[in-house]
Amino acid sequence: MAQLGLFIIGAFAALFLVLAPPPAAAQMKMEGGHGAAHNQRGKPASAHGAHQADTRPTKIPEHLDVARTKFSEQAKFSVNVTSRLDPVTINKMHSWVLNLKNPDGKPVRDAKLDISGGMPMHGHGLSTAPRVTKNLGDGKYLIEGVRFNMAGWWELKIVIDSGHHKDNVTFNLILK
Amino acid sequence: MGRIEFAIAFLSILIAVVAPGPSHAQTWTAAERSILRSLWIGSLPQLPKDSSNQVADNTEAAKLGQKLFFDMRFSGNKKIACSSCHKPEKGFADGLPLAQGMGAVPRHTPTIIGTAYSPWFFWDGRKDSQWSQALGPMESPVEHGGTRTEFAKILYSNQAYRKSYEAIFDELRDTTDESRFPNIAAPIDDPQSRAAWDAMKEGDRQIVSRIYSNIGKAIAAYERLIIPGPSRFDQYVEAVLNGDQATQKELFTDDEIGGLRLFIGKGNCIECHNGPLFTNNDFHNTGLTPRTDAPGNSGRAAGVKSVQADEFNCLGPFSDAEDADCGELKFAKLSGAELIGSFKTPTLRNLGKTAPYMHEGQLSTLSAVVDFYNRAPKAKIGRSELKPLRLTETELFRLKRFLMTLDGPLMVPQALMSPPR
């Protein structure tokens, strides 16, 4: 039994050795070599000045809210967005329908909508300039001219002005 | 067998089973296979309809276009054709850092391969169709250096051209009367050509511009047919999708597999070089240093303004499209910091044939390209979207090896690779 126990421990130790990431020292050595290459050109690895003040998030937040129906930031409106391209795929021009209601669920007609957005991790905006092209009535609006040009985390930001209230809402999309 | 020998043998077997050796590198997760499929040439859809060009899929128009593409008479010095820079044997590019027409062109010649799938043309996207693009170089003083009245006259004076034009479009109007149609006239920067054009009657200008736009539409009908064929990468993806391990091993080395992993992973290449043509056909600032202080360095910021004002755009009088077909133009982003200094993502297919690289041919080799992306220097114009990759020399080598697997034959009949008989 003791021998079997030893083998099991050995097996786990071997597994750990095989599967564990390389030690930090080894990684530093690799990066050191990389940095040295830059030094030869007179540009140390840390001299990427453009990126030092970078405030862009480096990863998609955990539990990112990807709901298509939500209240606007100050809860002035309930907003639903539906893509007419389902599933939403990259590099395809398509349109969305936005359904706007007040918090009581009554349609908000004749609102002004301003659409923007982009990729928070990249710092760039939408690749097109979508806009409302048709008031479909009953609080529904057609947004044409949406095209996402890469996979990843996108935001679709809408400024809503009903004449009585002004509020913002942001929808998150994860495109594959 | 003693205890120690047994333990060693046990561990050796264990390591052989779980260690990430070469055979293990052939394994792709379902998510990765889905990404590989998206890059596979089998995912390339049918040629998209070009609503702005009613003869886009007309074989007679393609034949006429092929003749025009190789015909040097359509230039100011009778020595330049489309094929002078878009050489079939060089992947429909020219192998030069910067193009050379009648003069020095400030841009690197992009390939024509697969451009039928793009909504935008030229590095700055100042054209929105293949036919409209074809017209740009013909009147550029440093490229073909001709004018549209000259071109209309060449067509009219040549029996074969006249016959095929009339079979495809309609009557080719007589433009031989020099009092109405000067030999050199076009709405371009050259003062003489411009003055002659301005002096023409509006109706006559329309006649000439109509013929000129039809020249572009015929050339586009030909250029549409220049599409890429399967590369070794595509064969590899097929083997992956079929679960054929043996063929995978035959087709790709461990370095190439490693490079592919970097391409779709921490190299971030796939962000812009996505889809079966390895391009999103959009505009990005990668921080390349411009060769000169030319105004064109603002890239897409200027290009989008040009295309909006272009008489040959999708919404213009010479387009065959309905308003609803012109979504790209109607919803084009007109302003925004990211347009400044941004240029179109090129396809990576056949890039072994299309060196040097980048919009001004700034980088002469693939090694220089992967090194550039690894460093991601600060942009001199606008703001670079890149972040330094910090890949090791080995990783850069693997990435390069992978990129070389994207070379393949064209899906173009041999008859289209040279001037028609």
Coordinates of C-alpha atoms in Angstrom, one line a residue, chain B residues 90-245:
Chain B
K90 CA 3.9 38.9 -58.9
G91 CA 0.6 38.2 -57.2
F92 CA -1.0 41.2 -59.1
A93 CA 1.4 43.5 -57.3
D94 CA 4.8 44.8 -58.5
G95 CA 7.5 43.8 -56.0
L96 CA 8.5 47.4 -55.5
P97 CA 8.4 49.4 -52.3
L98 CA 6.6 52.3 -54.1
A99 CA 4.7 52.0 -57.4
Q100 CA 6.3 53.4 -60.6
G101 CA 4.0 54.7 -63.3
M102 CA 4.6 57.7 -65.5
G103 CA 6.1 59.1 -62.4
A104 CA 6.9 58.1 -58.8
V105 CA 3.7 57.0 -57.0
P106 CA 3.7 57.7 -53.3
R107 CA 2.0 54.3 -52.5
H108 CA 3.0 50.7 -52.5
T109 CA 1.0 48.7 -55.1
P110 CA -1.6 46.5 -53.3
T111 CA -2.6 43.2 -54.8
I112 CA -5.9 42.8 -56.7
I113 CA -6.4 39.3 -55.4
G114 CA -9.7 39.0 -53.7
T115 CA -10.5 42.7 -53.7
A116 CA -14.0 42.0 -55.1
Y117 CA -14.9 41.3 -51.5
S118 CA -13.8 44.7 -50.2
P119 CA -16.1 47.6 -49.7
W120 CA -13.2 50.0 -50.0
F121 CA -10.3 50.5 -52.3
F122 CA -6.9 52.2 -52.2
W123 CA -4.9 52.2 -49.0
D124 CA -7.0 55.1 -47.7
G125 CA -10.4 53.8 -49.0
R126 CA -11.0 56.8 -51.3
K127 CA -13.0 54.6 -53.7
D128 CA -15.9 52.4 -52.9
S129 CA -16.0 50.0 -55.9
Q130 CA -13.6 48.1 -58.1
W131 CA -14.7 50.0 -61.2
S132 CA -14.4 53.4 -59.6
Q133 CA -11.0 52.4 -58.3
A134 CA -9.8 51.4 -61.7
L135 CA -10.5 54.9 -62.9
G136 CA -8.3 56.6 -60.3
P137 CA -4.8 55.5 -61.7
M138 CA -5.8 56.1 -65.3
E139 CA -6.1 59.9 -64.7
S140 CA -3.3 60.1 -62.1
P141 CA -0.4 62.1 -63.6
V142 CA 2.1 59.7 -61.9
E143 CA 0.3 56.5 -62.9
H144 CA -1.3 56.2 -66.4
G145 CA -1.2 59.9 -66.9
G146 CA -4.1 60.0 -69.3
T147 CA -7.4 61.8 -69.5
R148 CA -10.9 60.5 -70.1
T149 CA -11.4 62.2 -73.4
E150 CA -8.3 60.5 -74.7
F151 CA -9.6 57.1 -73.5
A152 CA -13.0 57.6 -75.1
K153 CA -11.3 58.5 -78.4
I154 CA -9.0 55.4 -78.3
L155 CA -12.1 53.2 -77.8
Y156 CA -14.0 54.8 -80.6
S157 CA -11.0 54.6 -83.1
N158 CA -10.5 50.9 -82.5
Q159 CA -13.0 48.7 -84.3
A160 CA -12.6 45.7 -81.9
Y161 CA -13.0 47.9 -78.8
R162 CA -16.0 49.7 -80.3
K163 CA -17.7 46.5 -81.3
S164 CA -17.3 44.8 -77.9
Y165 CA -18.2 48.1 -76.0
E166 CA -21.5 48.3 -78.0
A167 CA -22.3 44.7 -77.4
I168 CA -22.0 45.2 -73.7
F169 CA -23.2 48.7 -73.0
D170 CA -24.9 50.9 -75.7
E171 CA -23.9 52.9 -78.7
L172 CA -20.3 54.2 -78.2
R173 CA -20.8 57.9 -78.8
D174 CA -18.6 59.6 -81.4
T175 CA -16.0 61.7 -79.6
T176 CA -13.8 62.6 -82.6
D177 CA -15.0 66.2 -83.0
E178 CA -12.1 68.1 -81.3
S179 CA -14.1 71.3 -81.0
R180 CA -16.5 69.4 -78.7
F181 CA -14.1 66.8 -77.3
P182 CA -10.5 68.1 -76.8
N183 CA -7.8 65.4 -77.1
I184 CA -6.8 66.0 -73.5
A185 CA -9.5 66.9 -71.0
A186 CA -10.4 65.8 -67.5
P187 CA -11.5 67.3 -64.2
I188 CA -8.1 66.7 -62.6
D189 CA -5.4 68.8 -61.0
D190 CA -3.4 69.4 -64.2
P191 CA -4.4 73.0 -65.2
Q192 CA -4.5 72.3 -69.0
S193 CA -6.6 69.2 -68.8
R194 CA -8.9 71.0 -66.3
A195 CA -9.3 74.1 -68.4
A196 CA -10.2 72.0 -71.5
W197 CA -12.7 70.0 -69.4
D198 CA -14.3 73.1 -68.0
A199 CA -14.7 74.6 -71.5
M200 CA -16.7 71.6 -72.6
K201 CA -20.5 71.5 -72.6
E202 CA -22.0 69.7 -69.7
G203 CA -23.8 67.2 -72.0
D204 CA -20.5 66.4 -73.7
R205 CA -18.8 66.0 -70.3
Q206 CA -21.5 63.5 -69.4
I207 CA -21.0 61.5 -72.6
V208 CA -17.3 61.2 -71.9
S209 CA -17.6 60.4 -68.2
R210 CA -20.2 57.7 -69.0
I211 CA -17.8 56.1 -71.4
Y212 CA -15.0 56.4 -68.8
S213 CA -17.1 54.8 -66.1
N214 CA -17.9 51.9 -68.5
I215 CA -14.2 51.4 -69.0
G216 CA -13.9 51.0 -65.3
K217 CA -16.9 48.7 -65.1
A218 CA -15.4 46.4 -67.8
I219 CA -12.0 46.3 -66.0
A220 CA -13.8 45.5 -62.7
A221 CA -15.7 42.6 -64.4
Y222 CA -12.2 41.2 -65.1
E223 CA -10.6 42.0 -61.8
R224 CA -13.5 40.4 -59.9
L225 CA -12.4 37.0 -61.3
I226 CA -8.9 37.3 -59.6
I227 CA -9.5 35.3 -56.4
P228 CA -7.2 33.2 -54.3
G229 CA -7.0 29.4 -54.3
P230 CA -6.3 27.1 -51.4
S231 CA -2.9 27.4 -49.7
R232 CA -1.1 24.8 -47.6
F233 CA -2.8 26.5 -44.6
D234 CA -6.2 25.7 -46.1
Q235 CA -5.3 22.1 -46.6
Y236 CA -4.1 21.9 -43.0
V237 CA -7.4 23.4 -41.7
E238 CA -9.3 20.9 -43.8
A239 CA -7.3 18.1 -42.2
V240 CA -8.0 19.6 -38.7
L241 CA -11.8 19.9 -39.4
N242 CA -11.7 16.2 -40.7
G243 CA -9.8 15.1 -37.6
D244 CA -7.1 13.7 -39.9
Q245 CA -4.0 13.7 -37.7

